mmCIF file of C-alpha atoms in Angstrom:
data_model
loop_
_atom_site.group_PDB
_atom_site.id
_atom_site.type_symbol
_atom_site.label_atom_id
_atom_site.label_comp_id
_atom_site.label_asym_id
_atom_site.label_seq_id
_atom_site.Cartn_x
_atom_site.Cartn_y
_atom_site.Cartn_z
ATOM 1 C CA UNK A 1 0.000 0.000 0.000
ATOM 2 C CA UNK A 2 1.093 3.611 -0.776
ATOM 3 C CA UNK A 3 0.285 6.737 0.322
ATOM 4 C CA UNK A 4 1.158 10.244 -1.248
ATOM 5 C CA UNK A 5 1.540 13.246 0.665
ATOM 6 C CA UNK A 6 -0.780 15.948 -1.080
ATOM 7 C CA UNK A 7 0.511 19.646 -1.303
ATOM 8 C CA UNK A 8 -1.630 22.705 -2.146
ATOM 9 C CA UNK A 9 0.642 25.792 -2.635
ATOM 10 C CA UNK A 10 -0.977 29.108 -2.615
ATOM 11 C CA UNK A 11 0.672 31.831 -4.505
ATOM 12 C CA UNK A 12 -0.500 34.711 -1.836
ATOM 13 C CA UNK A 13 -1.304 38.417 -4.471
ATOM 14 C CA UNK A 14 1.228 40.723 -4.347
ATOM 15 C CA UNK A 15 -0.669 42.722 -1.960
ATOM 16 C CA UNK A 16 -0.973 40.057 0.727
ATOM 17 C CA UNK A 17 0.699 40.269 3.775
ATOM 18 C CA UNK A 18 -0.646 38.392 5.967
ATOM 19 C CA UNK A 19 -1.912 34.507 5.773
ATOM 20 C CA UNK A 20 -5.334 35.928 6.596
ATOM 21 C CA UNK A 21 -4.859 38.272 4.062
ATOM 22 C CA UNK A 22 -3.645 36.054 1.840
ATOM 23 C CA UNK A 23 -6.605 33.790 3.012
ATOM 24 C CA UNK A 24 -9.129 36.073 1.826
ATOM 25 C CA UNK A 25 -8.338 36.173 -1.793
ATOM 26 C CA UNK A 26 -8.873 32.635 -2.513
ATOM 27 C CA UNK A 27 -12.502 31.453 -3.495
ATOM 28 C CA UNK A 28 -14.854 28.946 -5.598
ATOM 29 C CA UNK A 29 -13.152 30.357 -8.951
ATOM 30 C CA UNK A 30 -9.250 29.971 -7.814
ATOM 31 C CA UNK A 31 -7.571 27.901 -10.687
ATOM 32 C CA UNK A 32 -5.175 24.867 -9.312
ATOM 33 C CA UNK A 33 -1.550 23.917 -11.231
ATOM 34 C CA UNK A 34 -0.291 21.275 -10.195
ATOM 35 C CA UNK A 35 3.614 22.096 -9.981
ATOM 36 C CA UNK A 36 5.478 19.213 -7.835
ATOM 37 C CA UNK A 37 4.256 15.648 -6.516
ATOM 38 C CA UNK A 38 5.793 13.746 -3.689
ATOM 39 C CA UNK A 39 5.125 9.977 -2.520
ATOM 40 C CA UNK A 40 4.762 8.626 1.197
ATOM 41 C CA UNK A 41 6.982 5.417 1.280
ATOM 42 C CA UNK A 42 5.159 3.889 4.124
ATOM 43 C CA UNK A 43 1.305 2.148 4.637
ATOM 44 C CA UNK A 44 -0.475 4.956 6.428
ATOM 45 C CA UNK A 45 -3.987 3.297 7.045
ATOM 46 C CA UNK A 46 -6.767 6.530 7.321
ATOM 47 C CA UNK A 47 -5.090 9.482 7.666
ATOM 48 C CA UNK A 48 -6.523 11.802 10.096
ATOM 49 C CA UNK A 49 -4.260 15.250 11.076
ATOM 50 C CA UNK A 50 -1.140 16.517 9.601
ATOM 51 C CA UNK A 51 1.868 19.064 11.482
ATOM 52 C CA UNK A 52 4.791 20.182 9.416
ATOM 53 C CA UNK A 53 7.600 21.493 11.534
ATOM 54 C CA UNK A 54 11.047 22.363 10.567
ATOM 55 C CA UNK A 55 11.957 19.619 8.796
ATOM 56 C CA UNK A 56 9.488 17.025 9.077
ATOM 57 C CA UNK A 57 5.761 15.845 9.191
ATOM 58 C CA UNK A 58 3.429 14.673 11.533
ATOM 59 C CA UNK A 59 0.971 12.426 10.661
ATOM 60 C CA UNK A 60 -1.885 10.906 12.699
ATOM 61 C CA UNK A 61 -3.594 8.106 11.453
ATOM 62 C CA UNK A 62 -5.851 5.120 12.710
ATOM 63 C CA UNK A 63 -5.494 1.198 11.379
ATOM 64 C CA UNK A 64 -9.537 0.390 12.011
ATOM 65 C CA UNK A 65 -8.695 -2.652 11.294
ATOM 66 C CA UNK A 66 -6.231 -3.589 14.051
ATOM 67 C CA UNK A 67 -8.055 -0.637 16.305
ATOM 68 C CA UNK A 68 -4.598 1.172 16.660
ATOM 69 C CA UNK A 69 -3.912 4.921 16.682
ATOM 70 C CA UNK A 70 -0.924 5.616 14.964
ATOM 71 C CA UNK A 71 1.414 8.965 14.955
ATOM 72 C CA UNK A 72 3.742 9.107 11.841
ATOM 73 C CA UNK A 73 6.762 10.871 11.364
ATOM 74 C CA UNK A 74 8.145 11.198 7.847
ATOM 75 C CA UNK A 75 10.913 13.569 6.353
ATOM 76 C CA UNK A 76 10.708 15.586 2.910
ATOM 77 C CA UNK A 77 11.057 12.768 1.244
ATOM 78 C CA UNK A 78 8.068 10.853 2.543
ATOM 79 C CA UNK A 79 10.552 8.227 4.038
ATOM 80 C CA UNK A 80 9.493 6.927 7.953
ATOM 81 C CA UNK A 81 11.327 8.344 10.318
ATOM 82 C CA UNK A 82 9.010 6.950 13.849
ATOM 83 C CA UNK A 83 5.776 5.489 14.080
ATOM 84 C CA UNK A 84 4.404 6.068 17.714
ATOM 85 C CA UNK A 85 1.233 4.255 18.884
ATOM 86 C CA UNK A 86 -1.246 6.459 20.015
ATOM 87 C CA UNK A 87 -4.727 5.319 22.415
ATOM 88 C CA UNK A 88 -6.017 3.325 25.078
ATOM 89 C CA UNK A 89 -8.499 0.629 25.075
ATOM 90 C CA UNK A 90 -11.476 2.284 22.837
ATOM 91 C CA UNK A 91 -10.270 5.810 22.248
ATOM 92 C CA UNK A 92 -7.730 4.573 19.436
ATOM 93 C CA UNK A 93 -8.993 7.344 16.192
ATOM 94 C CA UNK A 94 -7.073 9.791 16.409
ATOM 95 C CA UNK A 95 -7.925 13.432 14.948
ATOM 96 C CA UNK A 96 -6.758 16.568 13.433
ATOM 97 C CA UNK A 97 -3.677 18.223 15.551
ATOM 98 C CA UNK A 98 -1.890 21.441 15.698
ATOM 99 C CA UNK A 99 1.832 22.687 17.138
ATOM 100 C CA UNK A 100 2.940 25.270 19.678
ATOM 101 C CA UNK A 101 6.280 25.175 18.527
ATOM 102 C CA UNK A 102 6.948 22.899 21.656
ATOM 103 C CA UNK A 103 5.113 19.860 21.102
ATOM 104 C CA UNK A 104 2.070 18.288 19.282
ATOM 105 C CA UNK A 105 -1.538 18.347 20.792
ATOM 106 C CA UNK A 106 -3.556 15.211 19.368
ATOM 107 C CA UNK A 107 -7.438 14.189 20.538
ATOM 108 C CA UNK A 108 -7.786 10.253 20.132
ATOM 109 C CA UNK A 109 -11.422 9.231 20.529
ATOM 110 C CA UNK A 110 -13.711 6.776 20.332
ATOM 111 C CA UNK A 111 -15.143 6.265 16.374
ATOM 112 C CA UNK A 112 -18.256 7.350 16.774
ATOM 113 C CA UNK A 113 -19.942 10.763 17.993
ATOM 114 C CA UNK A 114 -20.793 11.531 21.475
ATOM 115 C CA UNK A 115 -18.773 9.701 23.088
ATOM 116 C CA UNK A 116 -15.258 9.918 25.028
ATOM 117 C CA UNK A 117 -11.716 11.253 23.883
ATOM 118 C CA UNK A 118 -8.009 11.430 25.637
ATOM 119 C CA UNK A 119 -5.842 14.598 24.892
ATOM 120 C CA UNK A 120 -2.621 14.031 24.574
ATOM 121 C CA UNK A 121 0.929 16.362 24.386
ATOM 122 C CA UNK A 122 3.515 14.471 22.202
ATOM 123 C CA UNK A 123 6.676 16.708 23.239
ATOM 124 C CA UNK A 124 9.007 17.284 19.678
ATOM 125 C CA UNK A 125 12.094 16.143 21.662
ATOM 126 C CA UNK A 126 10.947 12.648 22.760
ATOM 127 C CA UNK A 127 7.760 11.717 20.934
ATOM 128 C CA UNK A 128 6.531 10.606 24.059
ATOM 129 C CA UNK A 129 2.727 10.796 24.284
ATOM 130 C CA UNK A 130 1.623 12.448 27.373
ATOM 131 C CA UNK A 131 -1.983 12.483 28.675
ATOM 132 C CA UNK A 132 -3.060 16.083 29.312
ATOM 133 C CA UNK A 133 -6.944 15.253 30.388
ATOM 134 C CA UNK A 134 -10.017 13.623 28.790
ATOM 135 C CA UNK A 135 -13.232 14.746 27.360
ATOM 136 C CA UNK A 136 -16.906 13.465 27.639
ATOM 137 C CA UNK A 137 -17.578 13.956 24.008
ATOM 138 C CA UNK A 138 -15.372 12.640 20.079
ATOM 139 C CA UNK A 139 -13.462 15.505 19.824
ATOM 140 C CA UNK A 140 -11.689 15.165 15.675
ATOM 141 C CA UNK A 141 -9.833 18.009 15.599
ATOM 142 C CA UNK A 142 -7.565 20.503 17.804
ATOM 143 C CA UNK A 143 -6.463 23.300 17.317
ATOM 144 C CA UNK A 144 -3.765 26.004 19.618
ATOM 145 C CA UNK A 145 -4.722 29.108 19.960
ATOM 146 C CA UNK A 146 -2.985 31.931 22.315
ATOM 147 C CA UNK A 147 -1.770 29.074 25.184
ATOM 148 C CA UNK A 148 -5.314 27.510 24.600
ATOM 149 C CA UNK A 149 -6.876 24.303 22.869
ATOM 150 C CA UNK A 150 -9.614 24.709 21.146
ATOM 151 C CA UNK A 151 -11.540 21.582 19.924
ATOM 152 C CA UNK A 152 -14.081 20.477 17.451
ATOM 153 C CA UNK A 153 -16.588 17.692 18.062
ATOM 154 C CA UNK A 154 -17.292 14.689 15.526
ATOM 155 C CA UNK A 155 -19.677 16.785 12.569
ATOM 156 C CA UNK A 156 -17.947 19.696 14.180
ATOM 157 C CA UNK A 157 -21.166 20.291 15.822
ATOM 158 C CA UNK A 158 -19.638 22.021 18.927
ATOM 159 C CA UNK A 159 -16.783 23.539 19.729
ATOM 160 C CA UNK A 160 -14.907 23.652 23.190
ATOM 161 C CA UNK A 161 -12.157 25.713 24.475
ATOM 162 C CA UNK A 162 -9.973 24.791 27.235
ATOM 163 C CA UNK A 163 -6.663 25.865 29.011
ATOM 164 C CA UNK A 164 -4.009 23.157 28.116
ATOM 165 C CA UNK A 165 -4.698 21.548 31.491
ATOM 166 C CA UNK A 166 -8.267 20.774 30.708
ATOM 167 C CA UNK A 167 -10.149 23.135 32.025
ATOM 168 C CA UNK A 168 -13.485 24.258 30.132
ATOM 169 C CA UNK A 169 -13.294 27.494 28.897
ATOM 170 C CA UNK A 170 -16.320 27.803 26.596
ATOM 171 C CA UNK A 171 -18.570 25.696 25.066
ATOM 172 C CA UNK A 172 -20.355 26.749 21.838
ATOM 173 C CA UNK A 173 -22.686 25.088 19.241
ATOM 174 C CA UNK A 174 -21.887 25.210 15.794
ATOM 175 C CA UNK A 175 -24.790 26.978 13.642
ATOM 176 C CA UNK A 176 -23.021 26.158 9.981
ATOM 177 C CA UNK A 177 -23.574 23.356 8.434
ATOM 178 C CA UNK A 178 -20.848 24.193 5.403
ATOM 179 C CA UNK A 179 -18.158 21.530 6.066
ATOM 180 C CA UNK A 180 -17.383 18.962 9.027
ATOM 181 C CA UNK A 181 -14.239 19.604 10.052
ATOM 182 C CA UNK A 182 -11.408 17.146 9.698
ATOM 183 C CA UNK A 183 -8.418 18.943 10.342
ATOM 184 C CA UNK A 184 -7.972 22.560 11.914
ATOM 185 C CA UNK A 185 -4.809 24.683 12.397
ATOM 186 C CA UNK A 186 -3.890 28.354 14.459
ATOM 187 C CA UNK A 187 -3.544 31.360 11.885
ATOM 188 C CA UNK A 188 -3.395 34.828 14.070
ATOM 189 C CA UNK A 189 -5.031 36.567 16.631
ATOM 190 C CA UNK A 190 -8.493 34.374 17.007
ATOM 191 C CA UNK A 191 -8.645 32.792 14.128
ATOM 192 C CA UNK A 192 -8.361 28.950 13.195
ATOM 193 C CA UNK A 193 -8.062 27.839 9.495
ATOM 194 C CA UNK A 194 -10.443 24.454 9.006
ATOM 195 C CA UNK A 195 -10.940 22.274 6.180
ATOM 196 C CA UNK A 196 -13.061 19.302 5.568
ATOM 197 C CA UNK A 197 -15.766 18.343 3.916
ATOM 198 C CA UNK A 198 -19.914 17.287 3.886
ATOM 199 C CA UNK A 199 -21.543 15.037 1.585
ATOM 200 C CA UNK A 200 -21.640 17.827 -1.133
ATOM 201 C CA UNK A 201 -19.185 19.783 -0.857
ATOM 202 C CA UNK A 202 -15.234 20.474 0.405
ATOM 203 C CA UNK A 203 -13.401 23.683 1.795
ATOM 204 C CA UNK A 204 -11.726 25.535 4.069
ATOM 205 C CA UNK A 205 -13.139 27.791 6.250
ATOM 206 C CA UNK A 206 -11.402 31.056 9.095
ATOM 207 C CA UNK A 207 -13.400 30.265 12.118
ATOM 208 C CA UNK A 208 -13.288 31.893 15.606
ATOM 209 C CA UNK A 209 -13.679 28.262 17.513
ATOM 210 C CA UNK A 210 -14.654 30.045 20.770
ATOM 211 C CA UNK A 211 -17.344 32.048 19.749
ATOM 212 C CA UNK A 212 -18.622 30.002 16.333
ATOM 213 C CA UNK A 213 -18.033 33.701 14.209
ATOM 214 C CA UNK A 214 -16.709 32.944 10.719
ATOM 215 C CA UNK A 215 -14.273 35.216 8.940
ATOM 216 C CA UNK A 216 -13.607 33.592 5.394
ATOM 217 C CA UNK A 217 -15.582 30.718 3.509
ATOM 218 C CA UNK A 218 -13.674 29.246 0.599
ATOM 219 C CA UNK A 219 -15.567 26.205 -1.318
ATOM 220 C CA UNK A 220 -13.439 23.896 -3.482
ATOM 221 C CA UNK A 221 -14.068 21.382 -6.030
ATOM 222 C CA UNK A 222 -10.369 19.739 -6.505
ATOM 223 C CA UNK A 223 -10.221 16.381 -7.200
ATOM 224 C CA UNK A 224 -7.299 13.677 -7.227
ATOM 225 C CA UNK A 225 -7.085 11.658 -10.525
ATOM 226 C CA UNK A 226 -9.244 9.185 -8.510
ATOM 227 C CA UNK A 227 -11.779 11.170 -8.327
ATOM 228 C CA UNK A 228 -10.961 11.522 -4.245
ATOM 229 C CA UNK A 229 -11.721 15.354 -2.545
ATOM 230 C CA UNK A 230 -8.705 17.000 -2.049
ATOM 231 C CA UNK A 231 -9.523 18.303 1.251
ATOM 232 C CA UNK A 232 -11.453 14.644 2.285
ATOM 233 C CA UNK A 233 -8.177 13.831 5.237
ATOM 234 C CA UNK A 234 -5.874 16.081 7.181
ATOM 235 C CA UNK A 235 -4.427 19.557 5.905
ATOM 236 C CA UNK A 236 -1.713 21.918 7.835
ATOM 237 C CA UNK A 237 -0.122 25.119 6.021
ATOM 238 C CA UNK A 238 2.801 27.247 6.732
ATOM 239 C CA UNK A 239 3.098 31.049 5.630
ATOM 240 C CA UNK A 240 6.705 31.698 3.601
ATOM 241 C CA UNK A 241 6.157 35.968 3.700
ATOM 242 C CA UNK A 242 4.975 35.984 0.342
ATOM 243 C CA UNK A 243 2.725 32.943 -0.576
ATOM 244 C CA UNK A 244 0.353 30.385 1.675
ATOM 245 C CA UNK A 245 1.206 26.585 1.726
ATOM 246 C CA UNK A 246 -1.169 23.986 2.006
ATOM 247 C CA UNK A 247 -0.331 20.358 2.785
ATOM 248 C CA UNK A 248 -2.798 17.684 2.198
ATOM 249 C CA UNK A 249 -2.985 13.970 2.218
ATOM 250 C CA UNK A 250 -6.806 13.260 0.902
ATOM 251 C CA UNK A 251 -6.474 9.399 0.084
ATOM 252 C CA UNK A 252 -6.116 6.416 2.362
ATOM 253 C CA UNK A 253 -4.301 3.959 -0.063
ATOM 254 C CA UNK A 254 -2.247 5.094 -2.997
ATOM 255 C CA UNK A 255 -2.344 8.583 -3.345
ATOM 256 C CA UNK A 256 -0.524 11.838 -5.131
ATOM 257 C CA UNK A 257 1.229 14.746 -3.942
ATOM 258 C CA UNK A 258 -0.036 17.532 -5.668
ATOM 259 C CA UNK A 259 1.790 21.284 -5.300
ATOM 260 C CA UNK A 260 -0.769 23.410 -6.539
ATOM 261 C CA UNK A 261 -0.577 26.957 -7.465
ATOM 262 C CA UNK A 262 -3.346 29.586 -8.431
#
């Protein structure tokens, strides 16, 4: 089995300065070219959340067939590097994760809704998973925000904010029902970049995760040559000063890496 990583690079306008800026000029009519593809030498099961930092990736991923949570790290080359198991008992699907700069934040839940997930801090040094507290609800995504987590629920129906300890912050139900969010990532200030999809549609979407407001809708209709949503598994980005990167890994199997430009 083979797995591609999937790139989306966004060529931010001259005028952008700012990922949120740059953010804001992309919509339903922003032409893709594909530039650069890159394969993932490794069987990565069902990709679920995706971290890029310095020189390597971070990939979470669950095996439903063996029930095991699995944290991947691969260099530029898409060649393994670790494979950490991630869960306990039930709670083995791990979900969308973001960076603080120190270490990785990753929800593994049960796979289904309502029901019960551990939060765990995987320090950079040691890739030693670390259980931080657990939750009465799936949450599939996380996301750091200003020395907070902010989480979103299975259908990204709510959204909780705690401090990194645990504690319940806010609690908020989400009134969109544009995508279900599968992966979600810190841009500035209060604002979270989220993609995902529902049964009609993919996108990405600038979302304040504490309060529900959205900033910046973007709907997409990219496709893989097999016909697979671009934005169906986990997405991160990074911000070079003058254009917005987007890294996605949409298939489960055999897969491309596609670095797209507008």
């Amino acid at each position: 089995m083979r797995l591609l990583l999937l790139v989306l690079l966004v060529t931010a306008h001259a005028w952008a300065d700012s990922p949120l800026d740059a953010l804001s000029h992309l919509s339903r009519s922003t032409h893709w070219t594909i530039v650069q593809t890159i394969p993932l030498h490794f069987p990565a099961f069902h990709p679920q959340g995706l971290v890029r930092h310095q020189d390597h990736f971070y990939l979470t991923s669950v095996d439903t067939q063996a029930h095991q949570g699995h944290l991947f790290v691969f260099d530029s080359t898409g060649q393994l590097q670790t494979d950490v198991p991630l869960g306990r008992g039930d709670d083995y699907h791990p979900g969308g994760i973001d960076c603080d700069g120190q270490a990785l934040w990753v929800p593994v839940a049960e796979y289904r809704p309502d029901s019960h997930a551990l939060i765990y801090r995987v320090d950079l040094r040691t890739l030693r998973p670390e259980l931080q507290f657990e939750v009465n609800d799936h949450v599939g995504a996380l996301s750091c925000v200003n020395h907070q987590l902010q989480g979103a629920t299975w259908g990204s129906r709510r959204f909780f904010t705690w401090t990194v300890k645990g504690h319940l912050l806010s609690q908020v139900d989400n009134r969109s029902h544009y995508i279900d969010f599968q992966d979600c990532k810190h841009v500035e200030g209060p604002w979270t970049l989220c993609s995902g999809l529902s049964e009609t549609i993919e996108g990405l979407e600038v979302v304040n995760l504490r309060t529900g407001e959205r900033l910046i809708q973007v709907p997409m209709t990219l496709k893989t040559p097999a016909d697979v949503p671009m934005l169906r598994n986990p997405m991160t980005w990074e911000w070079t000063g003058d254009r917005l990167r987007l890294y996605v890994v949409p298939e489960d199997d055999a897969s491309t890496l596609y670095v797209l430009e507008p």
